[in-house]
PDB file of C-alpha atoms in Angstrom:
ATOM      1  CA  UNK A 120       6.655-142.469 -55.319  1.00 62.00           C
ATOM      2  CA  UNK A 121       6.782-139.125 -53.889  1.00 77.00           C
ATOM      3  CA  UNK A 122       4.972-137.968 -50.084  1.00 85.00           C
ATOM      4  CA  UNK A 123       0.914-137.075 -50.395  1.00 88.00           C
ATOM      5  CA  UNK A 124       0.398-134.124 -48.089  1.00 91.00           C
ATOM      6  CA  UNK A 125      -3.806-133.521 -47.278  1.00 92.00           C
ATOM      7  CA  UNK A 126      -5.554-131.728 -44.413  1.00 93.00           C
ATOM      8  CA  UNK A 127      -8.840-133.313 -42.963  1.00 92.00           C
ATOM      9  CA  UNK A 128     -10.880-131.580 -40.108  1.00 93.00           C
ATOM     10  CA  UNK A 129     -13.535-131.794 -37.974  1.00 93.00           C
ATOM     11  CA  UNK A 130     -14.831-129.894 -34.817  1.00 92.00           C
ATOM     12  CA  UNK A 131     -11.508-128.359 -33.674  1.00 92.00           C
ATOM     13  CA  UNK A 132      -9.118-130.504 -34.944  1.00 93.00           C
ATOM     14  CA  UNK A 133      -6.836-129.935 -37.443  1.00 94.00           C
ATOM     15  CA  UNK A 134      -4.951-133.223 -39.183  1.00 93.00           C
ATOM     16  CA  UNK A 135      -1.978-132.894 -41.459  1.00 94.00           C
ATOM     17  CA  UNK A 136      -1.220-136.658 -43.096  1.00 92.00           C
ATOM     18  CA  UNK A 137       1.703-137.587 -45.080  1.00 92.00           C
ATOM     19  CA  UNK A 138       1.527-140.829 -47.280  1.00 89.00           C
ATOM     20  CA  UNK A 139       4.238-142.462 -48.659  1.00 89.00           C
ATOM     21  CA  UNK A 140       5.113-146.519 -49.728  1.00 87.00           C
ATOM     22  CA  UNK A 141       6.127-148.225 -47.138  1.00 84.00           C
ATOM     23  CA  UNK A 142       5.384-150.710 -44.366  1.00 86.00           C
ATOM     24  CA  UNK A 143       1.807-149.905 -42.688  1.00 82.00           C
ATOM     25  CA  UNK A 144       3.439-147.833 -40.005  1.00 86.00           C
ATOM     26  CA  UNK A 145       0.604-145.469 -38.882  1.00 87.00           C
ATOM     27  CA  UNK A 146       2.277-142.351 -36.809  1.00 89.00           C
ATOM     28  CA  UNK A 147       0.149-140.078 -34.727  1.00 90.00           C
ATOM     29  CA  UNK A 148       1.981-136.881 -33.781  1.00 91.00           C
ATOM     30  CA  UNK A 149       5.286-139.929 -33.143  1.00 89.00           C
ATOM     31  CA  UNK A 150       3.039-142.652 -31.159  1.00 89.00           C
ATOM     32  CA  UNK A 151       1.417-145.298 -33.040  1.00 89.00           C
ATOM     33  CA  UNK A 152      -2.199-144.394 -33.494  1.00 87.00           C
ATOM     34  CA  UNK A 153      -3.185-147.549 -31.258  1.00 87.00           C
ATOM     35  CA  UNK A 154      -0.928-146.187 -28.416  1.00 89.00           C
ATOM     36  CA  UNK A 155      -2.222-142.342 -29.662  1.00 89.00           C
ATOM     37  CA  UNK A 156      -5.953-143.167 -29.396  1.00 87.00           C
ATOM     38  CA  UNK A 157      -6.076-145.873 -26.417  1.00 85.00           C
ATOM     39  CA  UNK A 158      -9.809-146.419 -26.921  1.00 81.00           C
ATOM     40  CA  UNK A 159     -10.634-149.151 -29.199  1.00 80.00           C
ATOM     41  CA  UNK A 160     -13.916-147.734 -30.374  1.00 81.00           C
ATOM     42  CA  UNK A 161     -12.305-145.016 -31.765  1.00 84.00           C
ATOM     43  CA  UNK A 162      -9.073-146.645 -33.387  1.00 85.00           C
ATOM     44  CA  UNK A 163     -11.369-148.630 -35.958  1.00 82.00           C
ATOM     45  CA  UNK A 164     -12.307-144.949 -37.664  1.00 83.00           C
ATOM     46  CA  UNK A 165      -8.653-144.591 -38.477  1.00 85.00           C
ATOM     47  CA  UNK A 166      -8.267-147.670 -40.604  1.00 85.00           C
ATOM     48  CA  UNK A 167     -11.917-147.291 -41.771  1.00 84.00           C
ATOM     49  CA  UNK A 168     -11.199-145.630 -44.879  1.00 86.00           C
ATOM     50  CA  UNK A 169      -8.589-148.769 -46.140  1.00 85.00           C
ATOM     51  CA  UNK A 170     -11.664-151.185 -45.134  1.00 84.00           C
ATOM     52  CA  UNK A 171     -14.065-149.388 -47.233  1.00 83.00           C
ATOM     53  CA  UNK A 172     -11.735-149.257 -50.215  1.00 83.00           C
ATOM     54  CA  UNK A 173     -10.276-152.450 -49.302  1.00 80.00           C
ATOM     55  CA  UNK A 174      -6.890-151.326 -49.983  1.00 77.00           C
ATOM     56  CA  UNK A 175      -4.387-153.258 -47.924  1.00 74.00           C
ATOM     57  CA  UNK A 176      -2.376-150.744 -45.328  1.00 71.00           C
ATOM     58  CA  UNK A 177       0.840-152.474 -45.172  1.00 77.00           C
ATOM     59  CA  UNK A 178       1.599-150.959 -48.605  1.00 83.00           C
ATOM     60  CA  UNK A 179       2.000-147.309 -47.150  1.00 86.00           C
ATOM     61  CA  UNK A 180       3.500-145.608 -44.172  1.00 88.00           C
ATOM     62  CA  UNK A 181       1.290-142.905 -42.865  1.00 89.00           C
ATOM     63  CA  UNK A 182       2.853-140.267 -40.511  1.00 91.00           C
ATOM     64  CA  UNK A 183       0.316-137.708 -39.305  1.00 91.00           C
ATOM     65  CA  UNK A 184       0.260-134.752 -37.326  1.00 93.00           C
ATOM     66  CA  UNK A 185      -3.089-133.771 -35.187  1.00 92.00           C
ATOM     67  CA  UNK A 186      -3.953-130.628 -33.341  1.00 91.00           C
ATOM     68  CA  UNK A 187      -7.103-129.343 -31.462  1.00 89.00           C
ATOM     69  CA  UNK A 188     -10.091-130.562 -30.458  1.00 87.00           C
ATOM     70  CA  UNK A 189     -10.670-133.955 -28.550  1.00 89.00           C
ATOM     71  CA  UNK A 190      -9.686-137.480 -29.607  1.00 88.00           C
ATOM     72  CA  UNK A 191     -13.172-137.897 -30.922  1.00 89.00           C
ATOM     73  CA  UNK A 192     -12.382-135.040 -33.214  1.00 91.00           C
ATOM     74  CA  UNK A 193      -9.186-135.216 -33.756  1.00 92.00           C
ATOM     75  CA  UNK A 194      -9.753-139.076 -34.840  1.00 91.00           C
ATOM     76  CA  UNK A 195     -12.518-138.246 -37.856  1.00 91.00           C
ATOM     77  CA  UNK A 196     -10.212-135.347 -38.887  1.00 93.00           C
ATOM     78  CA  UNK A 197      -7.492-138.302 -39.759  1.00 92.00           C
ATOM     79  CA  UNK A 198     -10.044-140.415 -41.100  1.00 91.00           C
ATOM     80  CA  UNK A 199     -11.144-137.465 -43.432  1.00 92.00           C
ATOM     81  CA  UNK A 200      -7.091-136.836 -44.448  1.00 92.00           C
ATOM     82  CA  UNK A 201      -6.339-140.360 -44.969  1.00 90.00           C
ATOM     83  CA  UNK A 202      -9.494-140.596 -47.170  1.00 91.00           C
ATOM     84  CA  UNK A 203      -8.152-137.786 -48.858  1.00 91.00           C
ATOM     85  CA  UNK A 204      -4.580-139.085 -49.543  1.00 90.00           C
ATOM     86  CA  UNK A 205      -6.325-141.907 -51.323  1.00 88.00           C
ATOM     87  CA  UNK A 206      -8.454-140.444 -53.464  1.00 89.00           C
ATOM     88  CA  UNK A 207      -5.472-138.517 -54.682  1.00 89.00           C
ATOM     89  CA  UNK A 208      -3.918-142.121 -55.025  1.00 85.00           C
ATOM     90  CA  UNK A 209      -6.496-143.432 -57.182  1.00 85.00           C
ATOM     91  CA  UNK A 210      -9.908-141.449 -58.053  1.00 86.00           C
ATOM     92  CA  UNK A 211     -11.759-144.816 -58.142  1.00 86.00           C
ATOM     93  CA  UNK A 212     -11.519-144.529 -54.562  1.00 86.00           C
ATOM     94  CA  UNK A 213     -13.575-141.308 -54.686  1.00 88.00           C
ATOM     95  CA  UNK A 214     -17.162-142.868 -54.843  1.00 87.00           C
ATOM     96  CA  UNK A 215     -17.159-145.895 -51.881  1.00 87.00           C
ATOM     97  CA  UNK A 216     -15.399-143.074 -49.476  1.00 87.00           C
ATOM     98  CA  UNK A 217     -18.198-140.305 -50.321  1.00 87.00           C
ATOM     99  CA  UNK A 218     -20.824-142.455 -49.788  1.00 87.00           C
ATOM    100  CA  UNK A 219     -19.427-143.160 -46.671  1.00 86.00           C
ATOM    101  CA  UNK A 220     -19.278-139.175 -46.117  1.00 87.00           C
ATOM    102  CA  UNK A 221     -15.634-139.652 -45.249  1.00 88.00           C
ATOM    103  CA  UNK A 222     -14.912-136.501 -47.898  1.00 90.00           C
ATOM    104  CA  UNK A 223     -17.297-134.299 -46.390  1.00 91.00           C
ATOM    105  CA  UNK A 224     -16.341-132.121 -44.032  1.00 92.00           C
ATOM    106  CA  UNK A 225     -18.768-132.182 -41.314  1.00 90.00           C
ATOM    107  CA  UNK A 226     -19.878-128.532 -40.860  1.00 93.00           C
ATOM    108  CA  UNK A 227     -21.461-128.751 -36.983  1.00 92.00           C
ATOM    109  CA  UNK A 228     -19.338-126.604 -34.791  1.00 92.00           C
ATOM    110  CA  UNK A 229     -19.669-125.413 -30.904  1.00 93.00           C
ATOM    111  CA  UNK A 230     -22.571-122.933 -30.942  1.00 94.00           C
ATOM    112  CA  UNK A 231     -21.380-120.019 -29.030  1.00 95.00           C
ATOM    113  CA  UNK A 232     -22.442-118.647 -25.703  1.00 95.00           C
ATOM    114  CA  UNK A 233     -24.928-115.908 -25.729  1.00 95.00           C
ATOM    115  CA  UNK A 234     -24.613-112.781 -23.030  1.00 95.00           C
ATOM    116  CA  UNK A 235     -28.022-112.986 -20.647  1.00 93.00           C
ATOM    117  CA  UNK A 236     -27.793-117.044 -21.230  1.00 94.00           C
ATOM    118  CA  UNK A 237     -25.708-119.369 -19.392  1.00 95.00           C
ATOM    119  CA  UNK A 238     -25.292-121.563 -22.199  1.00 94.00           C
ATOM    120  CA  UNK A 239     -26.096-121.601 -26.035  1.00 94.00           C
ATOM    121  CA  UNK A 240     -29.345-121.894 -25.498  1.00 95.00           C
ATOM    122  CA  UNK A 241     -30.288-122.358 -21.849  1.00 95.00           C
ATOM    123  CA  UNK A 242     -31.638-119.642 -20.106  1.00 94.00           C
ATOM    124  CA  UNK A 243     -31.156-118.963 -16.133  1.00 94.00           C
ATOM    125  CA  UNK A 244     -34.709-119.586 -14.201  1.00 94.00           C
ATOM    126  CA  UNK A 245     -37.270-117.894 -14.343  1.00 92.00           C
ATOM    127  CA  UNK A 246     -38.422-115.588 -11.068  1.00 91.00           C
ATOM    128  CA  UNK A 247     -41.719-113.829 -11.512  1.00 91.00           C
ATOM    129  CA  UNK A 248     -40.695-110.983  -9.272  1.00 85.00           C
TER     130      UNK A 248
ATOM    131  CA  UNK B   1     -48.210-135.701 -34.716  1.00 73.00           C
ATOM    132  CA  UNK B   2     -44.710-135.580 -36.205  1.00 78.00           C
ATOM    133  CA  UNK B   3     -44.402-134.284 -39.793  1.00 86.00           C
ATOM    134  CA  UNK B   4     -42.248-137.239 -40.878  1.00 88.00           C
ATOM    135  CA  UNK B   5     -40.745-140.406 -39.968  1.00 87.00           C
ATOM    136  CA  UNK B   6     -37.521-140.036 -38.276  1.00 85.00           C
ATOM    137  CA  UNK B   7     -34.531-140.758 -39.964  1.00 86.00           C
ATOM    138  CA  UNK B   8     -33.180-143.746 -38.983  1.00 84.00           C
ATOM    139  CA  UNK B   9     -29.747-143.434 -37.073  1.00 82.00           C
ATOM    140  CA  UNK B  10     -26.691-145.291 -37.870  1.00 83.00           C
ATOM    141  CA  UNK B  11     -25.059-147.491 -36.137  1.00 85.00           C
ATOM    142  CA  UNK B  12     -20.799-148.045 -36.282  1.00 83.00           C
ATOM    143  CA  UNK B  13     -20.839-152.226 -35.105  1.00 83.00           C
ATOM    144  CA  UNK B  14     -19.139-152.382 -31.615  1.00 83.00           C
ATOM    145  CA  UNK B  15     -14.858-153.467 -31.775  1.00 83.00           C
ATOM    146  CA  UNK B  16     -15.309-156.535 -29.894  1.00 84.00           C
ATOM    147  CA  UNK B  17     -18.070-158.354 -31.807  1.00 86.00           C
ATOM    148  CA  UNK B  18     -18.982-156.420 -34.710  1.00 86.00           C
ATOM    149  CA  UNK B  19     -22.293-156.101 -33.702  1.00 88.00           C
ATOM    150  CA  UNK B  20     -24.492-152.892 -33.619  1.00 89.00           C
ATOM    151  CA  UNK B  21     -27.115-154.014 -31.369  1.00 91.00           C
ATOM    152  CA  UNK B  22     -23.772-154.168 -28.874  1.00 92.00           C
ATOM    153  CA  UNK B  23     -23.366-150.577 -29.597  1.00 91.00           C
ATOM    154  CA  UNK B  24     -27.231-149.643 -29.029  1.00 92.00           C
ATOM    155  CA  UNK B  25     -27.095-151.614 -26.191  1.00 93.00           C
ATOM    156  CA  UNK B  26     -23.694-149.802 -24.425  1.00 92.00           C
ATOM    157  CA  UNK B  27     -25.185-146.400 -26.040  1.00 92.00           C
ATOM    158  CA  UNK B  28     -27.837-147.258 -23.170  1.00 92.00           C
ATOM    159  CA  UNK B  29     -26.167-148.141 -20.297  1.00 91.00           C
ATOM    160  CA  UNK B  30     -23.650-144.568 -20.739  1.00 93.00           C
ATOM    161  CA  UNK B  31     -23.564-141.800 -18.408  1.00 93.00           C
ATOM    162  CA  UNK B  32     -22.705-138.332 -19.233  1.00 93.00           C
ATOM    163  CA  UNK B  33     -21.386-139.006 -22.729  1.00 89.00           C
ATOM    164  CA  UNK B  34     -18.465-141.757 -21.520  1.00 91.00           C
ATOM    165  CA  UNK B  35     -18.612-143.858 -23.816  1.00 90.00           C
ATOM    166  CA  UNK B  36     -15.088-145.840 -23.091  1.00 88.00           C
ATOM    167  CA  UNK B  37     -16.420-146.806 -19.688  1.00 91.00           C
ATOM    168  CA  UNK B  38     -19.213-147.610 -21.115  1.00 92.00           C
ATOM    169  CA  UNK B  39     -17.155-150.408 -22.964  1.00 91.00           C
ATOM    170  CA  UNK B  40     -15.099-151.048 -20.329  1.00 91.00           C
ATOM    171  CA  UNK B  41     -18.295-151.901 -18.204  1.00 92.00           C
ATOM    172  CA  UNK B  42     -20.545-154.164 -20.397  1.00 92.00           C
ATOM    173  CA  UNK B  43     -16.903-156.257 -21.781  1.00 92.00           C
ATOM    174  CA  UNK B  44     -16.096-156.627 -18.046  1.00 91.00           C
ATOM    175  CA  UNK B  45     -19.071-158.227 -17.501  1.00 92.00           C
ATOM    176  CA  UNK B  46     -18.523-160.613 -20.751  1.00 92.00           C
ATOM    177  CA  UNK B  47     -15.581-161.465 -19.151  1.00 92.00           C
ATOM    178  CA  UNK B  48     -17.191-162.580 -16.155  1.00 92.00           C
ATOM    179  CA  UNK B  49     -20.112-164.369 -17.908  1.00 91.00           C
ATOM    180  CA  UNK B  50     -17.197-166.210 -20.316  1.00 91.00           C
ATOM    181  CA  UNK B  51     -15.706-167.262 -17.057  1.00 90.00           C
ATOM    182  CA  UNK B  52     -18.560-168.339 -15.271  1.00 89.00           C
ATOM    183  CA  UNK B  53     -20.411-170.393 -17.655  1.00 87.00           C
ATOM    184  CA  UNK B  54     -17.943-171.403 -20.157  1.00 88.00           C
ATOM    185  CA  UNK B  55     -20.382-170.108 -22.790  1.00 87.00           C
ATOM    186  CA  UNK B  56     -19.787-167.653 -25.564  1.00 90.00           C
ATOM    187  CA  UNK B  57     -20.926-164.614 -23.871  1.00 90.00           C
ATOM    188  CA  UNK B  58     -22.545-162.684 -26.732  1.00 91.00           C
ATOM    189  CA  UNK B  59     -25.304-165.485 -27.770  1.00 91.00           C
ATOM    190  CA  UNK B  60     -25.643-165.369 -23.766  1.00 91.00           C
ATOM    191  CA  UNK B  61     -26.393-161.671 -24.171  1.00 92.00           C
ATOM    192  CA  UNK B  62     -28.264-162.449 -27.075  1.00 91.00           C
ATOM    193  CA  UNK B  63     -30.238-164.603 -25.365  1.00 91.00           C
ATOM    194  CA  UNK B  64     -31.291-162.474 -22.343  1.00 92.00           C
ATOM    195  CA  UNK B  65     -31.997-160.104 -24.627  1.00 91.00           C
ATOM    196  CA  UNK B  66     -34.832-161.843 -26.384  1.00 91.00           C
ATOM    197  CA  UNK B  67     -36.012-163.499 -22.699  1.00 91.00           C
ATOM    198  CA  UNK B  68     -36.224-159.997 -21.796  1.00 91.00           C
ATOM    199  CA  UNK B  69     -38.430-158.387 -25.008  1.00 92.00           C
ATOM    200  CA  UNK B  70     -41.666-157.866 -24.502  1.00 92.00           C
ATOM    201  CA  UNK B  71     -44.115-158.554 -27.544  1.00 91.00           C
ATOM    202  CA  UNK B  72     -47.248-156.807 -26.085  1.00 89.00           C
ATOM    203  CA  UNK B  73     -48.196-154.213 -24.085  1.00 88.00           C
ATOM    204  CA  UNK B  74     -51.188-152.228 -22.822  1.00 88.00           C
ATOM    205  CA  UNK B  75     -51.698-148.875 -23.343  1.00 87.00           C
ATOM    206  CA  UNK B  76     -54.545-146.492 -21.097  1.00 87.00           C
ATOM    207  CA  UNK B  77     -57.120-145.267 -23.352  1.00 85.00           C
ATOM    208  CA  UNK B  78     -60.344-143.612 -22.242  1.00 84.00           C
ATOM    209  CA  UNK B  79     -63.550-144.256 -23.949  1.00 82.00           C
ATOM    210  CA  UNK B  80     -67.147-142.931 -22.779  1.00 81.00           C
ATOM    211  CA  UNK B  81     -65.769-141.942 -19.179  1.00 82.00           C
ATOM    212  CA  UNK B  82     -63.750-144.780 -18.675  1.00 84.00           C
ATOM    213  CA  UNK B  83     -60.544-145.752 -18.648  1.00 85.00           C
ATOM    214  CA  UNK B  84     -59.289-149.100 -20.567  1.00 85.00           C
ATOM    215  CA  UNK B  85     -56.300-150.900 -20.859  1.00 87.00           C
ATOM    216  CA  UNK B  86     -55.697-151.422 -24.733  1.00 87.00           C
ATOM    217  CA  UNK B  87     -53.268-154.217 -25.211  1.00 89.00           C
ATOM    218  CA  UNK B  88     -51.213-153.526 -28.820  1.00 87.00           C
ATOM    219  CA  UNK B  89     -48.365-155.229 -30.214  1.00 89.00           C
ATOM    220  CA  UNK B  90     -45.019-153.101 -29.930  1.00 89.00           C
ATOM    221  CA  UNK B  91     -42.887-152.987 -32.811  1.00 89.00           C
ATOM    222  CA  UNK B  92     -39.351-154.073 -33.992  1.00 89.00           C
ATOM    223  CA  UNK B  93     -37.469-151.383 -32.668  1.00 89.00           C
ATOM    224  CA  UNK B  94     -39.298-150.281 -29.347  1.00 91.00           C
ATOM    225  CA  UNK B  95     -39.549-154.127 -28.227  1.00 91.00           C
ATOM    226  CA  UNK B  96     -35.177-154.338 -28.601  1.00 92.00           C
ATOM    227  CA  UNK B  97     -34.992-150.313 -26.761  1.00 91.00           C
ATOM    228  CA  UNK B  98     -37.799-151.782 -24.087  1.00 93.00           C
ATOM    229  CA  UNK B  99     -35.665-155.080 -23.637  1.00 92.00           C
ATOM    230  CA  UNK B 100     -32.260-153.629 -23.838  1.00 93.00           C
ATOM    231  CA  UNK B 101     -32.954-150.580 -21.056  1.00 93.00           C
ATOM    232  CA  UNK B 102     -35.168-153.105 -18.583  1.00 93.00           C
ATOM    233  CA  UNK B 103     -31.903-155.734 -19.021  1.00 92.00           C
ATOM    234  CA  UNK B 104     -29.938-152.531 -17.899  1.00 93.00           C
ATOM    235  CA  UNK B 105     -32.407-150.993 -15.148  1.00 93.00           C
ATOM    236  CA  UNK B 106     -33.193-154.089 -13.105  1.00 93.00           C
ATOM    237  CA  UNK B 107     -28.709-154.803 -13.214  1.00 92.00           C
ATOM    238  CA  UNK B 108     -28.584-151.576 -11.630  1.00 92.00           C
ATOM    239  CA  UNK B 109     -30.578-152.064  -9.217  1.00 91.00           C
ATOM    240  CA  UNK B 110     -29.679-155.780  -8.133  1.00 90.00           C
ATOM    241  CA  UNK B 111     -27.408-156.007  -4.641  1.00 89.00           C
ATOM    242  CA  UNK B 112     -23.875-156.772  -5.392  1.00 85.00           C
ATOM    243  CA  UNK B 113     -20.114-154.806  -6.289  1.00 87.00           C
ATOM    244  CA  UNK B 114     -19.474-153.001  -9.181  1.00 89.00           C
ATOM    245  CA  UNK B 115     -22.090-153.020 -12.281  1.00 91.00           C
ATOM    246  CA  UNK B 116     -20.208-154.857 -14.187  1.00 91.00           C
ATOM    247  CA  UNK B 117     -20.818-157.737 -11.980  1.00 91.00           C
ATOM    248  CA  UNK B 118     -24.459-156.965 -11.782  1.00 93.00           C
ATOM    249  CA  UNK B 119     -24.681-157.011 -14.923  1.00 92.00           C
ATOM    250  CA  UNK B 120     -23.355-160.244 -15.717  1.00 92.00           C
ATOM    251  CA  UNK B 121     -25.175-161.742 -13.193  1.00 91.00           C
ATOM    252  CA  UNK B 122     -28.225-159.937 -14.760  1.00 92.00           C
ATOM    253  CA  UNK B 123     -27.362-161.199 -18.229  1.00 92.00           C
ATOM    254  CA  UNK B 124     -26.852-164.894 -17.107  1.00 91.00           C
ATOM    255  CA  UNK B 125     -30.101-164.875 -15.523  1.00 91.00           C
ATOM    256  CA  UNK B 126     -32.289-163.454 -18.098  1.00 91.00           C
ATOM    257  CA  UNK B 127     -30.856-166.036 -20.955  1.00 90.00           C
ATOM    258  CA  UNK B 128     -32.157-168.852 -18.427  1.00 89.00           C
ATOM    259  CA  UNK B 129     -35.549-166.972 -18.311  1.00 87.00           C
ATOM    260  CA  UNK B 130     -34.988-165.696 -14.911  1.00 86.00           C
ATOM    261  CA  UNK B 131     -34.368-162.275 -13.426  1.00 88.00           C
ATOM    262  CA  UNK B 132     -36.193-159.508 -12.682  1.00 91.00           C
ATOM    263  CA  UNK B 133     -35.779-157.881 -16.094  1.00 91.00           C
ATOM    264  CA  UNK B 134     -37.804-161.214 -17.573  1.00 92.00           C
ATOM    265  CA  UNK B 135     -40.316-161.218 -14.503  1.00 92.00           C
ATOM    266  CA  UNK B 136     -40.890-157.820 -15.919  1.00 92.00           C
ATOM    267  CA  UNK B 137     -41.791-158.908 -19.155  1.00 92.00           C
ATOM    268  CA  UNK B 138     -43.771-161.496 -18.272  1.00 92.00           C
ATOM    269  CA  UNK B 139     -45.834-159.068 -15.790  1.00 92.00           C
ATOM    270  CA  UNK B 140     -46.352-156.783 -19.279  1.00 92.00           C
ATOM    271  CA  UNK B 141     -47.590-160.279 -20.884  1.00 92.00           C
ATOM    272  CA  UNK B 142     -49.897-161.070 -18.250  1.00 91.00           C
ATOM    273  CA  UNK B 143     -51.638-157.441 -18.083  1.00 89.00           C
ATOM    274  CA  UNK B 144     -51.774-157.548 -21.950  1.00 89.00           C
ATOM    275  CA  UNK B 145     -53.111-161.140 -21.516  1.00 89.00           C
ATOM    276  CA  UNK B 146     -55.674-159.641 -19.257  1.00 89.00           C
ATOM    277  CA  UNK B 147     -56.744-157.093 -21.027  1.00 87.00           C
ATOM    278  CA  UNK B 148     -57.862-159.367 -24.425  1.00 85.00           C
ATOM    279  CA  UNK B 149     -61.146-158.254 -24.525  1.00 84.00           C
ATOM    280  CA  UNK B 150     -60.404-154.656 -25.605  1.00 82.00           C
ATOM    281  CA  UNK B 151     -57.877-155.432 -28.086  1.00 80.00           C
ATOM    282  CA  UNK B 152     -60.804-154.531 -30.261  1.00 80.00           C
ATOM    283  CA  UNK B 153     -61.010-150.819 -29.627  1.00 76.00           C
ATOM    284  CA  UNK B 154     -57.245-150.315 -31.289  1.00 71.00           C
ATOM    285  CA  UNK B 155     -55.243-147.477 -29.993  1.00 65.00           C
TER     286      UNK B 155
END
């Protein structure tokens, strides 16, 4: 079987996944995504789309590279890849994982700083004179 | 009034036990968005409470947790001048968000080191019906106990 390439994102991460048959070796940017994303909340995203199509992950080596954003980020934008590379390796797959909103990218960005504001949207005190 | 109900949020169930109560009830006890230490906190204190009482730690949290939810409470209403306390039943969710942040409050502010100590110490005295986050809940009982005779006005 030859290498699926997809692209997830989400916030400022960018994830580039490559699937092939293999062993269940999961590579983050060369780590292994447990060593990658030391927080254990967050590594149960990454195998979350195998879980919700039930697909066994020792059947495929996953080698992935991540940029941008934080892990939080950069963790849902390999969930959204990976859910990608399956629905490319069977379209059955497409309906449990949309539900799920795994296919969707999530549109919410950073909202940007406005001039007179010290945030988004906070403004600086108010002085009556 | 709000427009409509508020959509309900979901929950992803917590690593350790699978539970997303667990995750409401570390979502609680975070500060500033830290979510890991927020973990790292409440399964330190499981730790402690598996060590000290040899039981399995999440019915003991389980446990507190329903010592420590109200069912009642009284709410001020004013009718012809004066002022009433109105005792109401709370519902499903506010009586587990009532429980859960009182379980948290009175750990913080028990003597001891570290939180997650306090905590555990908290915990393991709530699921015996002690503690001051139980005491607390009892005190709600008693003023809604009180207060009977103008359940009848409704809020």
């Amino acid at each position: 079987m030859e290498m699926i390439n997809t692209i997830g994102r989400r916030k400022a991460a960018v994830a580039r996944v490559y699937l092939t048959k293999g062993t269940g070796k999961v590579l983050v940017n060369g780590k292994d995504y447990k060593a990658y994303f030391p927080q254990v909340h967050i590594q149960a995203s990454i195998m979350d789309p195998f879980k919700t199509v039930n697909l066994e992950s020792n059947l495929y080596d996953i080698k992935v590279n991540v940029d941008g954003g934080g892990f939080k980020g950069q963790a849902e934008a390999v969930r959204m890849a990976i859910s990608r590379a399956l629905v490319l390796l069977n379209a059955d797959y497409r309906k449990p994982l949309k539900d799920k909103k795994f296919l969707t990218r999530d549109p919410r960005q950073v909202e940007r700083k406005k001039y007179g504001k010290p945030k988004a949207r906070k403004s600086f005190q108010f002085s009556k004179r | 009034m709000r427009k409509r109900k508020p959509k309900p949020r979901v929950l992803i169930p917590d690593p350790r036990y699978n539970d997303t109560l667990v995750t409401q009830f570390v979502n609680n006890l975070m500060w500033q968005g830290k979510k890991s230490t927020a973990y790292r906190l409440f399964y330190d204190a499981m730790d402690i409470i598996q060590e000290r009482t040899q039981k399995d730690p999440h019915q003991v949290w389980k446990d507190a947790l329903n010592n420590a939810m109200p069912q009642v409470q009284v709410k001020a209403r004013r009718i012809g001048g004066a002022t009433f306390q109105i005792p109401q039943e709370i519902n499903a969710n506010r009586k587990l968000s009532m429980g859960m942040k009182w379980l948290i409050r009175f750990a913080r502010e028990r003597s001891g080191k570290g939180f997650a100590e306090k905590l555990a110490a908290e915990l393991i005295a709530a699921s015996k019906g002690e503690g001051a986050a139980v005491k607390r809940k009892e005190d709600t009982h008693r003023m809604a106990e009180a207060n009977r005779a103008f359940a009848h006005f409704r809020v």
